[in-house]
């Protein structure tokens, strides 16, 4: 089977930022390969909305931390759509428990690193190989890659060090793929969200409410999945194609220093 429309893979597309990206891109004409981990019901809801937007959607359950699951995700897209134009590594987890750095456990470190860094690296590697092969057959194609990292790639939070380490590593992953694929005509970007209203931040929402009101975020509001999706859509459309390896922070000015 092959798709006449461009195909995007969004990992972790059943909820939050990934959901926002998948729905936004569907409205812009993309067929969507939607990966998720557990939440079949939520994934099916997103699929329904993609179809309502007039596009096709494949739901692909699988833990990005598992090499077998990564293989079956890409095989599923191969069978279902026959092409991959945009790879978006979005799936990610916070540590189950926010532990002081001196109490970080090996189990939590391994779980977070496997989901947020090791899995995304090797999935990106396989996707890049496929994209290069596609370009050999159709040199006019411009496949693209996006890594959703976090402001935690440069902000040290000592109660979730393993998360920060995973995001710092993912930031370098984006740089590495950008450098490796630039000459092949495959732009690679890092999109770096700030504090975004999703299930991930729901548990600490009231703390963030007061920090944001106090000026932690210069634009004085939470970000939304749509905010992130807008940045992704600009890359997806090719508006930034004479750039690669760039970081787009979607954080309401979080990274701004002022005096
Ligand atoms: P959510 O917890 O709301 O959603 C996470 C998504 O990832 C779900 O679709 C979930 O699937 C999926 N997922 C989780 N683990 C895996 C796995 N092992 N394999 C495949 N899919 C998985 O998170 P957010 O939307 O908030 O976060 C999305 C990304 O953005 C993450 O990488 C996060 O680190 C990053 N980010 C988030 C910020 C925020 O403030 N929210 C800020 C900066 C970065 P399922 O529904 O099946 O569980």
Short mmCIF file of C-alpha atoms and ligand atoms in Angstrom, two decimals:
data_model
loop_
_atom_site.label_atom_id
_atom_site.label_comp_id
_atom_site.label_asym_id
_atom_site.label_seq_id
_atom_site.Cartn_x
_atom_site.Cartn_y
_atom_site.Cartn_z
CA UNK A 1 0.00 0.00 0.00
CA UNK A 2 1.23 3.52 -0.60
CA UNK A 3 0.04 6.94 0.45
CA UNK A 4 -0.31 9.84 -1.99
CA UNK A 5 -0.20 12.22 0.98
CA UNK A 6 2.85 12.91 3.09
CA UNK A 7 3.15 10.71 6.16
CA UNK A 8 4.20 11.76 9.65
CA UNK A 9 5.14 9.45 12.50
CA UNK A 10 4.33 10.97 15.89
CA UNK A 11 5.54 8.94 18.83
CA UNK A 12 3.44 9.37 21.97
CA UNK A 13 0.58 10.74 19.91
CA UNK A 14 -2.34 9.59 22.05
CA UNK A 15 -2.22 12.44 24.56
CA UNK A 16 -0.81 15.88 25.29
CA UNK A 17 1.74 17.44 22.96
CA UNK A 18 1.85 14.48 20.55
CA UNK A 19 -1.93 14.54 20.21
CA UNK A 20 -1.86 18.28 19.50
CA UNK A 21 0.80 17.80 16.84
CA UNK A 22 -1.01 14.87 15.19
CA UNK A 23 -4.32 16.75 14.96
CA UNK A 24 -2.73 19.96 13.72
CA UNK A 25 -0.76 18.17 11.01
CA UNK A 26 -3.82 16.17 9.96
CA UNK A 27 -5.65 19.46 9.43
CA UNK A 28 -2.69 20.56 7.28
CA UNK A 29 -3.07 17.49 5.06
CA UNK A 30 -0.77 14.88 6.61
CA UNK A 31 -1.57 11.21 6.99
CA UNK A 32 -0.64 10.21 10.52
CA UNK A 33 1.13 7.17 11.95
CA UNK A 34 0.27 7.47 15.63
CA UNK A 35 2.40 5.61 18.11
CA UNK A 36 1.42 5.26 21.75
CA UNK A 37 2.24 3.04 24.68
CA UNK A 38 -0.86 1.86 26.64
CA UNK A 39 -3.81 4.09 26.08
CA UNK A 40 -5.67 2.48 23.17
CA UNK A 41 -8.86 4.43 23.87
CA UNK A 42 -7.10 7.79 23.69
CA UNK A 43 -5.23 6.73 20.54
CA UNK A 44 -8.50 5.70 18.89
CA UNK A 45 -10.01 9.09 19.79
CA UNK A 46 -7.15 10.85 18.02
CA UNK A 47 -7.52 8.51 15.05
CA UNK A 48 -11.21 9.40 14.80
CA UNK A 49 -10.39 13.10 14.73
CA UNK A 50 -7.68 12.61 12.09
CA UNK A 51 -10.23 10.81 9.92
CA UNK A 52 -12.77 13.60 10.54
CA UNK A 53 -10.10 15.98 9.23
CA UNK A 54 -10.10 13.95 6.01
CA UNK A 55 -6.82 12.12 6.50
CA UNK A 56 -5.79 8.55 7.25
CA UNK A 57 -4.44 7.37 10.58
CA UNK A 58 -2.61 4.22 11.62
CA UNK A 59 -2.42 3.56 15.34
CA UNK A 60 0.74 1.73 16.33
CA UNK A 61 1.00 0.54 19.90
CA UNK A 62 4.54 -0.02 21.15
CA UNK A 63 7.04 1.05 23.76
CA UNK A 64 9.71 3.15 22.02
CA UNK A 65 12.17 1.74 24.56
CA UNK A 66 11.81 -1.75 23.07
CA UNK A 67 13.79 -2.63 19.96
CA UNK A 68 11.16 -5.12 18.85
CA UNK A 69 8.41 -2.50 19.21
CA UNK A 70 10.47 0.04 17.26
CA UNK A 71 10.87 -2.45 14.45
CA UNK A 72 7.17 -3.19 14.35
CA UNK A 73 6.26 0.53 14.40
CA UNK A 74 8.32 1.16 11.26
CA UNK A 75 7.15 -2.06 9.60
CA UNK A 76 3.57 -1.00 10.31
CA UNK A 77 4.11 2.32 8.54
CA UNK A 78 5.81 0.51 5.66
CA UNK A 79 2.84 -1.79 5.22
CA UNK A 80 0.18 0.84 5.89
CA UNK A 81 1.52 3.87 4.07
CA UNK A 82 4.69 2.82 2.25
CA UNK A 83 6.47 6.08 3.02
CA UNK A 84 7.73 8.30 5.83
CA UNK A 85 8.15 12.05 5.27
CA UNK A 86 8.38 13.41 8.78
CA UNK A 87 9.69 11.73 11.93
CA UNK A 88 8.65 13.28 15.23
CA UNK A 89 10.16 11.88 18.38
CA UNK A 90 7.77 13.09 21.05
CA UNK A 91 7.08 10.15 23.41
CA UNK A 92 8.55 10.75 26.81
CA UNK A 93 7.99 10.15 30.50
CA UNK A 94 8.76 11.90 33.73
CA UNK A 95 10.26 9.84 36.56
CA UNK A 96 7.53 7.98 38.47
CA UNK A 97 8.77 9.65 41.66
CA UNK A 98 10.50 12.99 41.94
CA UNK A 99 13.50 12.02 44.04
CA UNK A 100 16.36 14.17 45.21
CA UNK A 101 19.46 13.64 43.08
CA UNK A 102 21.13 11.81 45.97
CA UNK A 103 18.24 9.33 46.05
CA UNK A 104 17.88 8.69 42.30
CA UNK A 105 17.49 4.95 41.73
CA UNK A 106 19.05 2.91 38.94
CA UNK A 107 15.58 1.60 38.02
CA UNK A 108 14.19 5.07 37.46
CA UNK A 109 17.34 6.20 35.65
CA UNK A 110 17.15 3.22 33.27
CA UNK A 111 13.41 3.58 32.66
CA UNK A 112 13.59 7.30 31.87
CA UNK A 113 16.73 7.03 29.76
CA UNK A 114 15.35 4.07 27.82
CA UNK A 115 12.09 5.86 26.93
CA UNK A 116 13.37 9.40 26.48
CA UNK A 117 16.79 8.84 24.92
CA UNK A 118 17.91 5.33 24.01
CA UNK A 119 14.63 4.42 22.29
CA UNK A 120 14.29 7.72 20.41
CA UNK A 121 17.94 7.52 19.26
CA UNK A 122 17.57 4.07 17.74
CA UNK A 123 14.12 4.78 16.30
CA UNK A 124 15.56 7.91 14.67
CA UNK A 125 18.46 5.86 13.33
CA UNK A 126 16.09 3.39 11.62
CA UNK A 127 13.84 6.19 10.35
CA UNK A 128 16.86 8.04 8.93
CA UNK A 129 18.03 4.93 7.08
CA UNK A 130 14.58 4.56 5.54
CA UNK A 131 14.47 8.26 4.61
CA UNK A 132 17.86 8.00 2.89
CA UNK A 133 16.62 5.02 0.91
CA UNK A 134 13.50 6.94 -0.11
CA UNK A 135 15.64 9.83 -1.28
CA UNK A 136 17.72 7.52 -3.44
CA UNK A 137 14.57 6.49 -5.28
CA UNK A 138 12.94 9.93 -5.24
CA UNK A 139 15.60 12.65 -4.86
CA UNK A 140 12.94 15.40 -4.96
CA UNK A 141 11.56 14.32 -1.56
CA UNK A 142 12.53 16.37 1.52
CA UNK A 143 12.09 14.17 4.58
CA UNK A 144 12.47 15.95 7.92
CA UNK A 145 13.05 15.00 11.55
CA UNK A 146 11.98 16.71 14.77
CA UNK A 147 12.97 15.88 18.33
CA UNK A 148 10.70 17.19 21.09
CA UNK A 149 13.07 17.85 23.97
CA UNK A 150 12.45 20.20 26.91
CA UNK A 151 13.80 23.23 28.71
CA UNK A 152 15.04 20.51 31.10
CA UNK A 153 17.81 19.93 28.56
CA UNK A 154 19.50 23.01 30.05
CA UNK A 155 17.73 23.64 33.38
CA UNK A 156 18.94 21.54 36.30
CA UNK A 157 16.07 20.20 38.42
CA UNK A 158 17.68 18.25 41.22
CA UNK A 159 14.46 16.33 41.96
CA UNK A 160 14.37 14.73 38.51
CA UNK A 161 17.94 14.56 37.35
CA UNK A 162 17.37 11.50 35.18
CA UNK A 163 14.76 13.43 33.15
CA UNK A 164 17.14 16.38 32.64
CA UNK A 165 19.94 14.05 31.58
CA UNK A 166 17.64 12.31 29.08
CA UNK A 167 16.59 15.63 27.53
CA UNK A 168 20.15 16.97 27.37
CA UNK A 169 21.07 13.76 25.54
CA UNK A 170 18.12 14.09 23.19
CA UNK A 171 19.18 17.63 22.39
CA UNK A 172 22.59 16.32 21.29
CA UNK A 173 20.83 13.54 19.38
CA UNK A 174 19.10 16.23 17.30
CA UNK A 175 22.45 17.94 16.67
CA UNK A 176 24.05 14.66 15.64
CA UNK A 177 21.31 13.68 13.19
CA UNK A 178 21.30 17.21 11.78
CA UNK A 179 25.04 17.04 11.16
CA UNK A 180 24.89 13.54 9.70
CA UNK A 181 21.95 14.19 7.38
CA UNK A 182 22.54 17.80 6.26
CA UNK A 183 24.35 16.88 3.06
CA UNK A 184 21.62 14.39 2.25
CA UNK A 185 18.98 17.11 2.28
CA UNK A 186 17.20 16.00 5.46
CA UNK A 187 16.65 18.93 7.84
CA UNK A 188 16.58 18.05 11.53
CA UNK A 189 15.23 20.26 14.32
CA UNK A 190 14.90 20.31 18.06
CA UNK A 191 11.62 21.73 19.35
CA UNK A 192 12.04 22.54 23.03
CA UNK A 193 8.79 23.03 24.96
CA UNK A 194 8.62 25.02 28.18
CA UNK A 195 5.83 24.40 30.69
CA UNK A 196 2.94 22.88 28.77
CA UNK A 197 -0.50 21.97 30.10
CA UNK A 198 -0.78 18.17 29.72
CA UNK A 199 -1.24 15.07 31.87
CA UNK A 200 2.51 15.13 32.53
CA UNK A 201 2.34 18.45 34.35
CA UNK A 202 -1.15 17.95 35.88
CA UNK A 203 0.30 16.62 39.14
CA UNK A 204 2.36 19.77 39.72
CA UNK A 205 -0.10 22.23 38.15
CA UNK A 206 -0.76 24.36 41.23
CA UNK A 207 2.96 24.80 41.88
CA UNK A 208 3.51 25.87 38.28
CA UNK A 209 0.46 28.18 38.42
CA UNK A 210 2.13 30.26 41.09
CA UNK A 211 5.60 30.13 39.51
CA UNK A 212 4.16 31.31 36.19
CA UNK A 213 2.15 34.07 37.86
CA UNK A 214 5.35 35.10 39.64
CA UNK A 215 7.17 35.67 36.36
CA UNK A 216 9.01 32.36 35.73
CA UNK A 217 7.50 32.47 32.25
CA UNK A 218 7.90 36.00 30.83
CA UNK A 219 4.70 35.66 28.77
CA UNK A 220 2.88 34.74 32.02
CA UNK A 221 0.89 31.77 30.81
CA UNK A 222 1.06 28.02 30.43
CA UNK A 223 1.93 26.69 27.01
CA UNK A 224 -0.52 24.42 25.18
CA UNK A 225 0.01 21.44 22.89
CA UNK A 226 -1.24 23.73 20.09
CA UNK A 227 1.62 26.17 20.77
CA UNK A 228 4.08 23.35 20.18
CA UNK A 229 2.12 22.07 17.17
CA UNK A 230 2.37 25.47 15.48
CA UNK A 231 6.16 25.41 15.66
CA UNK A 232 6.22 21.83 14.38
CA UNK A 233 3.87 22.72 11.52
CA UNK A 234 6.21 25.47 10.29
CA UNK A 235 9.01 22.91 10.03
CA UNK A 236 6.67 20.33 8.50
CA UNK A 237 5.59 22.74 5.77
CA UNK A 238 9.22 23.33 4.85
CA UNK A 239 9.22 26.98 5.90
CA UNK A 240 12.58 26.51 7.62
CA UNK A 241 14.27 24.26 5.08
CA UNK A 242 17.48 26.27 4.74
CA UNK A 243 18.13 25.62 8.42
CA UNK A 244 19.07 22.47 10.25
CA UNK A 245 20.21 21.57 13.74
CA UNK A 246 18.34 24.58 15.10
CA UNK A 247 16.52 24.74 18.41
CA UNK A 248 13.07 26.28 18.54
CA UNK A 249 12.06 26.93 22.11
CA UNK A 250 8.32 27.08 22.71
CA UNK A 251 8.36 28.36 26.25
CA UNK A 252 6.81 31.82 26.44
CA UNK A 253 10.28 33.34 26.71
CA UNK A 254 11.43 31.00 29.51
CA UNK A 255 15.03 30.99 28.30
CA UNK A 256 15.22 34.77 28.10
CA UNK A 257 17.62 36.44 30.52
CA UNK A 258 16.74 39.90 31.66
CA UNK A 259 17.90 42.31 34.31
P1 LIG B 1 1.89 13.12 28.31
O1 LIG B 1 2.25 12.34 29.53
O2 LIG B 1 0.70 13.99 28.32
O3 LIG B 1 1.77 12.11 27.05
C1 LIG B 1 2.81 11.21 26.82
C2 LIG B 1 2.58 10.47 25.54
O4 LIG B 1 3.72 9.61 25.32
C3 LIG B 1 1.37 9.58 25.57
O5 LIG B 1 0.83 9.53 24.27
C4 LIG B 1 1.95 8.22 25.96
O6 LIG B 1 1.17 7.11 25.50
C5 LIG B 1 3.26 8.27 25.23
N1 LIG B 1 4.28 7.37 25.77
C6 LIG B 1 4.73 7.33 27.06
N2 LIG B 1 5.68 6.39 27.18
C7 LIG B 1 5.81 5.83 25.94
C8 LIG B 1 6.61 4.78 25.43
N3 LIG B 1 7.48 4.12 26.20
N4 LIG B 1 6.48 4.44 24.12
C9 LIG B 1 5.59 5.11 23.33
N5 LIG B 1 4.81 6.11 23.76
C10 LIG B 1 4.92 6.45 25.06
O7 LIG B 1 3.21 13.95 27.98
P2 LIG B 1 3.40 15.38 27.26
O8 LIG B 1 2.50 15.48 26.11
O9 LIG B 1 3.39 16.41 28.31
O10 LIG B 1 4.90 15.24 26.76
C11 LIG B 1 5.25 14.88 25.44
C12 LIG B 1 6.74 15.12 25.26
O11 LIG B 1 7.03 16.49 25.51
C13 LIG B 1 7.59 14.32 26.24
O12 LIG B 1 8.77 13.91 25.60
C14 LIG B 1 7.91 15.34 27.32
O13 LIG B 1 9.11 15.02 27.99
C15 LIG B 1 8.02 16.60 26.51
N6 LIG B 1 7.82 17.82 27.26
C16 LIG B 1 6.67 18.05 27.97
C17 LIG B 1 6.52 19.24 28.67
C18 LIG B 1 5.31 19.58 29.46
O14 LIG B 1 5.34 20.59 30.18
N7 LIG B 1 4.23 18.83 29.38
C19 LIG B 1 7.59 20.25 28.69
C20 LIG B 1 8.73 19.90 27.89
C21 LIG B 1 8.83 18.73 27.22
P3 LIG B 1 -0.03 6.50 26.39
O15 LIG B 1 -1.20 7.45 26.23
O16 LIG B 1 -0.31 5.18 25.77
O17 LIG B 1 0.45 6.43 27.79
#
